[in-house]
Coordinates of N, CA and C in Angstrom, one line a residue:
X1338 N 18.4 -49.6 31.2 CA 19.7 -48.9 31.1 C 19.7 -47.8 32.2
X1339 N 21.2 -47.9 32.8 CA 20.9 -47.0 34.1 C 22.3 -45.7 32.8
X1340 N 22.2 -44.7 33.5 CA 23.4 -44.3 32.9 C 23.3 -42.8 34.3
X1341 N 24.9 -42.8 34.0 CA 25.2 -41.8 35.2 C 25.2 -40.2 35.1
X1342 N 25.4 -39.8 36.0 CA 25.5 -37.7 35.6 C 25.6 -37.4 34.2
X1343 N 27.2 -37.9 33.9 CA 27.1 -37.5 32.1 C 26.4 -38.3 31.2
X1344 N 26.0 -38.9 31.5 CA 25.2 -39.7 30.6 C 23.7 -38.7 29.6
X1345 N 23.2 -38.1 31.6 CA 21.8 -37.4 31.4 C 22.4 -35.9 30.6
X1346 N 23.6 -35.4 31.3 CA 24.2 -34.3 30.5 C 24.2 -34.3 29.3
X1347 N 24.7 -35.1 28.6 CA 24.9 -35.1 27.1 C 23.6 -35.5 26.8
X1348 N 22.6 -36.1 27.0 CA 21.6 -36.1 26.6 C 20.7 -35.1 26.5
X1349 N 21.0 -34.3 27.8 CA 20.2 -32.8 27.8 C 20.9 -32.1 26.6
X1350 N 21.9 -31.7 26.8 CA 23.2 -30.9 25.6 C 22.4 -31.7 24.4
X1351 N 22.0 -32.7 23.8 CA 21.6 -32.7 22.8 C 20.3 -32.1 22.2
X1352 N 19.5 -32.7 23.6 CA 17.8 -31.9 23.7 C 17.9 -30.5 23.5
X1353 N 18.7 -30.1 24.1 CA 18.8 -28.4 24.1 C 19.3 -28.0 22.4
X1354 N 19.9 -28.6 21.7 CA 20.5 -28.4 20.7 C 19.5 -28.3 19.5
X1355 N 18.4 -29.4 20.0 CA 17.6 -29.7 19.0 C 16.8 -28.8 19.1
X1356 N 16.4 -28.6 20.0 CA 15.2 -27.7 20.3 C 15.7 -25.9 20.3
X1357 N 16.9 -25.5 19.7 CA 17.4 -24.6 19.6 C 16.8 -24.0 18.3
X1358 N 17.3 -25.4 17.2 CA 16.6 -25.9 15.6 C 15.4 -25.2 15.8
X1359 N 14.6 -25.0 16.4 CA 12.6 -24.9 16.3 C 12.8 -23.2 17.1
X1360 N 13.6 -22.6 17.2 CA 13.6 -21.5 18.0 C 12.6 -20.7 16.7
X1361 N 12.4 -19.6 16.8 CA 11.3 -18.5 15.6 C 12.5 -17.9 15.3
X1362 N 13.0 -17.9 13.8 CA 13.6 -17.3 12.7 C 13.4 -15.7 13.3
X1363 N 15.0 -15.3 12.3 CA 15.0 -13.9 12.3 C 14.7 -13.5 11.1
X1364 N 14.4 -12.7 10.3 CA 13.3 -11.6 10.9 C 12.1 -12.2 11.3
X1365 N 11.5 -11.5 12.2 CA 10.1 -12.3 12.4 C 9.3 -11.2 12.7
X1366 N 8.0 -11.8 12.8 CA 6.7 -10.8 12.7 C 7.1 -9.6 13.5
X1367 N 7.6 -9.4 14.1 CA 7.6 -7.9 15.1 C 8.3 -7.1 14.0
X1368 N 9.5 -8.2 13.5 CA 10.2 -7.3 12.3 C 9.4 -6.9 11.1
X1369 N 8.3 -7.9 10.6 CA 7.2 -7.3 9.5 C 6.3 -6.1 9.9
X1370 N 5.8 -6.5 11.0 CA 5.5 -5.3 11.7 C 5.5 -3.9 11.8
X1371 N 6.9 -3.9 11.4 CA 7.6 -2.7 12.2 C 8.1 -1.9 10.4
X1372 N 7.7 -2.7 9.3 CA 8.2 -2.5 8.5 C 7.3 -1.4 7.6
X1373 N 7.4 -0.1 7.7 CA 6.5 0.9 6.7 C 6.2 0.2 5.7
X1374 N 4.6 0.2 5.3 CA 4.0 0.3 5.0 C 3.1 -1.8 4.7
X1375 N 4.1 -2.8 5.4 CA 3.7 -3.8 5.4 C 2.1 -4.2 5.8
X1376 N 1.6 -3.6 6.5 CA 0.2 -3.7 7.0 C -1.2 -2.8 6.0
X1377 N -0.1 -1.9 5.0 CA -1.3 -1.1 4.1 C -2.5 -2.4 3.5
X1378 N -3.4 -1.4 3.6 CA -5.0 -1.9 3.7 C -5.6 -0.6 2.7
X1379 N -6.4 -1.0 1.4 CA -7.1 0.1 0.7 C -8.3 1.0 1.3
X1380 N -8.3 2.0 1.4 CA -9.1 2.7 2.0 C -10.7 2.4 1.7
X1381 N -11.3 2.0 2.6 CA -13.0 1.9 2.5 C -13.3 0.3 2.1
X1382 N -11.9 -0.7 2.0 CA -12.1 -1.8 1.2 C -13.0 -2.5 2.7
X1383 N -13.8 -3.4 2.3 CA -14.5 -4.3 3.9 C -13.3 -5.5 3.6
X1384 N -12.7 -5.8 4.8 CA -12.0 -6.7 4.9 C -12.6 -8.0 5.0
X1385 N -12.5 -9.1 4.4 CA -12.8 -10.3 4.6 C -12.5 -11.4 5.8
X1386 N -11.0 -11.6 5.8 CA -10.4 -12.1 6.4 C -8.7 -11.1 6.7
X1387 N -8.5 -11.4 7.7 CA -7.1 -11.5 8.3 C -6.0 -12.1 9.0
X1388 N -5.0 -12.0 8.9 CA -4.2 -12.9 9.3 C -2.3 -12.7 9.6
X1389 N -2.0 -13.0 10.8 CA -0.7 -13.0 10.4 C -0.1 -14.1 11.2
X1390 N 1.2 -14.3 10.9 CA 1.8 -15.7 11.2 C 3.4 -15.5 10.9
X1391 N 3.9 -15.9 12.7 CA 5.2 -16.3 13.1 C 5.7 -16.8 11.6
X1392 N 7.1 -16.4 11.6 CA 8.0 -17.4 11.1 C 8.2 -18.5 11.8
X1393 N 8.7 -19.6 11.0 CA 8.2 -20.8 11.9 C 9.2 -21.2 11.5
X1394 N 10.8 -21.9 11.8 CA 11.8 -23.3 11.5 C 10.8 -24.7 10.8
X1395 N 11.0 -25.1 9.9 CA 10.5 -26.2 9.8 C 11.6 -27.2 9.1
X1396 N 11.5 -28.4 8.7 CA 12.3 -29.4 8.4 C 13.0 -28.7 7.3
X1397 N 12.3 -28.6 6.4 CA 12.8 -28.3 5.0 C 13.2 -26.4 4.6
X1398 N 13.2 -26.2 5.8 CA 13.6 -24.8 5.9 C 12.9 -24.0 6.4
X1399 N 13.2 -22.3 6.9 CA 12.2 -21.7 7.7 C 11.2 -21.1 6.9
X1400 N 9.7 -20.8 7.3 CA 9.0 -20.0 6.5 C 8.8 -18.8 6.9
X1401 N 8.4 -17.6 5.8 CA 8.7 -16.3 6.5 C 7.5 -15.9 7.1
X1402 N 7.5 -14.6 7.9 CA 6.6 -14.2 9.0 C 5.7 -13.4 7.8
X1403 N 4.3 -13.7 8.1 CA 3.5 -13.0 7.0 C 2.3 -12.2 8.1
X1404 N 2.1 -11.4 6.8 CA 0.4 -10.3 7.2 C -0.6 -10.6 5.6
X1405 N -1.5 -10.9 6.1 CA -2.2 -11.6 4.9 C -3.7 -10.9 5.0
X1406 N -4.3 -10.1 4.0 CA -5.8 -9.5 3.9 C -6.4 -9.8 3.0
X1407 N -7.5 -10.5 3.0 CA -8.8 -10.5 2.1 C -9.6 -9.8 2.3
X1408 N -9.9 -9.0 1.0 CA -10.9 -7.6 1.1 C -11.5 -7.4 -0.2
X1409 N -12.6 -6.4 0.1 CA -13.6 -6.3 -1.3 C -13.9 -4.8 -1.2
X1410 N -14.0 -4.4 -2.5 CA -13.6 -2.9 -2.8 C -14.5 -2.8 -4.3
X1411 N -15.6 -1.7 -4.4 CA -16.2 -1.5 -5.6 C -15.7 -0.6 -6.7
X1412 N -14.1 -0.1 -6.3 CA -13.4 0.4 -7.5 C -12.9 -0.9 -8.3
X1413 N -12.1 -0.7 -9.3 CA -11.8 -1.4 -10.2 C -10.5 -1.7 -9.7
X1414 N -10.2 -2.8 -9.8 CA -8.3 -3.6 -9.8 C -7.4 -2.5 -10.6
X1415 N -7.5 -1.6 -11.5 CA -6.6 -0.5 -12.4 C -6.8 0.4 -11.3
X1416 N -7.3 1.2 -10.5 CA -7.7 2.1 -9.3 C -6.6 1.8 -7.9
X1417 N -7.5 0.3 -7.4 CA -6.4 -0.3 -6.7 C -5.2 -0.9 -6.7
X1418 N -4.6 -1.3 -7.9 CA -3.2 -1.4 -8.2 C -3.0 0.2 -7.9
X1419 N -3.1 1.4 -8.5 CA -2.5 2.1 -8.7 C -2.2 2.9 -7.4
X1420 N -3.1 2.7 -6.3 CA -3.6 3.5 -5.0 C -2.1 2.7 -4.4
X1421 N -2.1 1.4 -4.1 CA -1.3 0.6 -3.7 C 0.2 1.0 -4.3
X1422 N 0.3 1.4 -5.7 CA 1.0 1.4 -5.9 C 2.3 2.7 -5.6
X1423 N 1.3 3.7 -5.5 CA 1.6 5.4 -4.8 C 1.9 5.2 -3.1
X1424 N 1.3 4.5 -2.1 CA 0.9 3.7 -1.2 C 2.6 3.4 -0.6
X1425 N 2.6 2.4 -1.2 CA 3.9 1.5 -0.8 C 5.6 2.3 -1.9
X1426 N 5.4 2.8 -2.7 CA 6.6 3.6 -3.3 C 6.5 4.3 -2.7
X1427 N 5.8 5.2 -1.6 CA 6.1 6.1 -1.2 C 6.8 6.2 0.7
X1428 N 6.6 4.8 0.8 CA 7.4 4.2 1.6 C 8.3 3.2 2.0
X1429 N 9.0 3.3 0.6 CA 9.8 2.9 0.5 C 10.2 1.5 -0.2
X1430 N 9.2 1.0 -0.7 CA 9.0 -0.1 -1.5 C 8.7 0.2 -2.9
X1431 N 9.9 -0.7 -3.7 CA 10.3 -0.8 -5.4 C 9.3 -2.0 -5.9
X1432 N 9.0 -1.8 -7.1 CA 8.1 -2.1 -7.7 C 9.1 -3.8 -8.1
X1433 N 8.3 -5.1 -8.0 CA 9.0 -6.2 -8.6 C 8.6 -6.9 -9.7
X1434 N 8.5 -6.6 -10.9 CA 8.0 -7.0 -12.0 C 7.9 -8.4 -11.9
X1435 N 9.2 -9.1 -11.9 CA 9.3 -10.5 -11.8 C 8.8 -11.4 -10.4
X1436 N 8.4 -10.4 -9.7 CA 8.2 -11.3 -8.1 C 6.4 -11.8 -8.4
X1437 N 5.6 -10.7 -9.5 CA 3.9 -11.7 -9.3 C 3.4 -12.8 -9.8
X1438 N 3.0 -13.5 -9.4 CA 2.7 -14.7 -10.3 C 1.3 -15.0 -10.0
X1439 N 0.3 -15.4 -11.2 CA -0.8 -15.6 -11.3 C -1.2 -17.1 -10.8
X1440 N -2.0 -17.2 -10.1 CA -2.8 -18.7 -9.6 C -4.1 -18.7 -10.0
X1441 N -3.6 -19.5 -11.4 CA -4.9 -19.6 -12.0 C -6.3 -20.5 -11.4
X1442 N -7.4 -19.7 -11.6 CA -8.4 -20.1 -10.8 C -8.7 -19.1 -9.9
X1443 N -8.0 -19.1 -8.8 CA -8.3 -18.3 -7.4 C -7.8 -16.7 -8.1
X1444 N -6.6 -16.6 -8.4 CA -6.4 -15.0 -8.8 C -5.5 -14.9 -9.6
X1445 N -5.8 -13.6 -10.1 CA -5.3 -13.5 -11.7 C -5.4 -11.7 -11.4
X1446 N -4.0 -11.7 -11.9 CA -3.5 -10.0 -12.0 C -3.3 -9.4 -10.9
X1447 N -2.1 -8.6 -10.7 CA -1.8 -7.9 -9.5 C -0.3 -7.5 -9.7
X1448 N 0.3 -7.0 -8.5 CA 1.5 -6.5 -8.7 C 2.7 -6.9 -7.5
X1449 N 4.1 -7.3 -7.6 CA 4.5 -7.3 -6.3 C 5.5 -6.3 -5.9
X1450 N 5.7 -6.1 -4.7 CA 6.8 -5.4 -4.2 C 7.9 -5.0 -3.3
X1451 N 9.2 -5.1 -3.4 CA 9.9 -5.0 -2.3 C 10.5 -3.8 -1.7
X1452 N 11.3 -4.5 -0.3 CA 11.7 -3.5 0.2 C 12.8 -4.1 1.4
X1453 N 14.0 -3.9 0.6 CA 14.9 -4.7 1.8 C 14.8 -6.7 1.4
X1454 N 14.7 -7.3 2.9 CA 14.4 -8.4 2.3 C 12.7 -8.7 2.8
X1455 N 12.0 -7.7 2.6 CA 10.4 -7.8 2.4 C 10.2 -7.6 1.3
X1456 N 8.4 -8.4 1.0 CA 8.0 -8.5 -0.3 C 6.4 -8.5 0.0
X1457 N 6.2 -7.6 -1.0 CA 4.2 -7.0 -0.3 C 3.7 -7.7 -2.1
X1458 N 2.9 -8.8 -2.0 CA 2.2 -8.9 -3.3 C 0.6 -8.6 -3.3
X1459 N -0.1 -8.2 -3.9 CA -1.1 -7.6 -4.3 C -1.9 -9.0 -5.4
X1460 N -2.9 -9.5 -5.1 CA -3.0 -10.4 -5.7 C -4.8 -10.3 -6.2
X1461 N -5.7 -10.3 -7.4 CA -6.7 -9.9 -7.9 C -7.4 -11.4 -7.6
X1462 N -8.7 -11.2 -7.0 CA -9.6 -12.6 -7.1 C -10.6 -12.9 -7.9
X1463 N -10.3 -14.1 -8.5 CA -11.5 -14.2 -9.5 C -12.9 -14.4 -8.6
X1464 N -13.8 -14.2 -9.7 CA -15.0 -13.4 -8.9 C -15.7 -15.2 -8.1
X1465 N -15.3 -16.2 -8.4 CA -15.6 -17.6 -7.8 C -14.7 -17.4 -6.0
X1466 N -13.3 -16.8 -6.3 CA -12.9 -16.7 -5.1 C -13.9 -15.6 -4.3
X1467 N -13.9 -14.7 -4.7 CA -14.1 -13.3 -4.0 C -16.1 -13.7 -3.5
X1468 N -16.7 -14.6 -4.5 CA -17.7 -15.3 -3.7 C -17.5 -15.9 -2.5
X1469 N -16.5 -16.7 -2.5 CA -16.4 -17.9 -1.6 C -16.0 -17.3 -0.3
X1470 N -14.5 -16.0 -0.4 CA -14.5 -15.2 0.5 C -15.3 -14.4 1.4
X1471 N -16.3 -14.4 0.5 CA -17.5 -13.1 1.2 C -18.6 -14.0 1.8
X1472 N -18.7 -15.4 1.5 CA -19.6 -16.6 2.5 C -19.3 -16.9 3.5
X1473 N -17.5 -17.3 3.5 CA -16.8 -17.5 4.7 C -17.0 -16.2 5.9
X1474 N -16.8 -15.1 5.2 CA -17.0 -13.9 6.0 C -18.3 -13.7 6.7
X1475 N -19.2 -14.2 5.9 CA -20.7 -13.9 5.6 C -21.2 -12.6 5.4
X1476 N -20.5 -12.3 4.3 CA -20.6 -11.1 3.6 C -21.6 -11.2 2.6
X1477 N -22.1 -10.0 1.7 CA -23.1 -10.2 0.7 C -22.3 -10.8 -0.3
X1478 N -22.3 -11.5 -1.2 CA -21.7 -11.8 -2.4 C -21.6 -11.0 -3.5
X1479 N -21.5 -10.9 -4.4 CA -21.2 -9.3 -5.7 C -20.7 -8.5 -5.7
X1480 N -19.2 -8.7 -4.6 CA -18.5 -7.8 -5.0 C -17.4 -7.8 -6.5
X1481 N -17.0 -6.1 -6.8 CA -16.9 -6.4 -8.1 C -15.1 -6.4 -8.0
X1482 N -14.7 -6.3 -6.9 CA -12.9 -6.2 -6.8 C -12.2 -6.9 -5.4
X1483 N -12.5 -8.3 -5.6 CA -12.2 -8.8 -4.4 C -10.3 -9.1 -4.2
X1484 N -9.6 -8.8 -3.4 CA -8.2 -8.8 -3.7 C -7.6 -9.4 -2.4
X1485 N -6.4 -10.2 -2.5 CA -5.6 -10.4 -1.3 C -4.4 -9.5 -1.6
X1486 N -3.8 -9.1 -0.2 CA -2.5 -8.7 0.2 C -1.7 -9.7 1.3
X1487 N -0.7 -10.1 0.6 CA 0.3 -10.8 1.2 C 1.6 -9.8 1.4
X1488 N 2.2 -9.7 2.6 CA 3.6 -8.8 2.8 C 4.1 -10.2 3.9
X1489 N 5.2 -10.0 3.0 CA 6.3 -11.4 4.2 C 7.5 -10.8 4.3
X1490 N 8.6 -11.4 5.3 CA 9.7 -10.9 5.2 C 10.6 -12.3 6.2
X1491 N 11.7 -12.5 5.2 CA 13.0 -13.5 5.6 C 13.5 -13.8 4.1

């Protein structure tokens, strides 16, 4: 098939179109970023792991730009909920009763919270995760408050 000037034009015009589809969603990480108090971390906790990650377009919809910490802390989960909790209300994030949800197995108890269209959940590891985390890390194992924070926003 030979095809002429417009042929390749409309073809590009469609390339371009598609590839518009996969551009990085708004809000995106610079916007999590930028957002008081989305990056809070408990004081003196050893971090495990870290992580953050573009919003991304994908088939079935965009996913939102996240900051994600795995950490271990020898206060107790009532301590750190509450630290967290003074923490992020005090910049400006409302407490979401209905936003925590437990995954049983990996973690169990925590709290979530928004702010705008951001959402910071606070999530408790059972002590099988908080092993598993601290091997990966190659940390000592026995910690007694191993916890994730997840903050996303879209």
């Amino acid at each position: 098939w030979r095809t002429g000037g417009a042929g390749r034009a409309a073809g590009t015009a469609v390339a371009l179109a598609l590839l518009a589809g996969c551009s990085q969603p708004h809000p995106n990480l610079d916007d999590l970023k930028g957002t008081p108090g989305a990056s809070t971390a408990y004081p003196g906790a050893v971090v495990y792991q870290r992580g953050a990650n573009h919003a991304q377009n994908q088939v079935d919809g965009p996913t939102p730009a996240s900051i994600t910490f795995y950490a271990c802390t020898h206060d107790p989960a009532t301590i750190v909920q509450a630290w967290f909790d003074k923490a992020l209300t005090s910049k400006g994030w409302q407490p979401d009763p209905q936003g925590h949800q437990d995954r049983p197995g990996a973690f169990q108890g925590g709290k979530s919270w928004k702010r705008g269209n951001a959402r910071f959940d606070l999530n408790f590891a059972t002590p099988a995760t908080t092993a598993a985390l601290a091997k990966k890390a190659n940390q000592l194992s026995g910690c007694p408050t191993g916890y994730q924070t997840l903050a996303q926003i879209g």
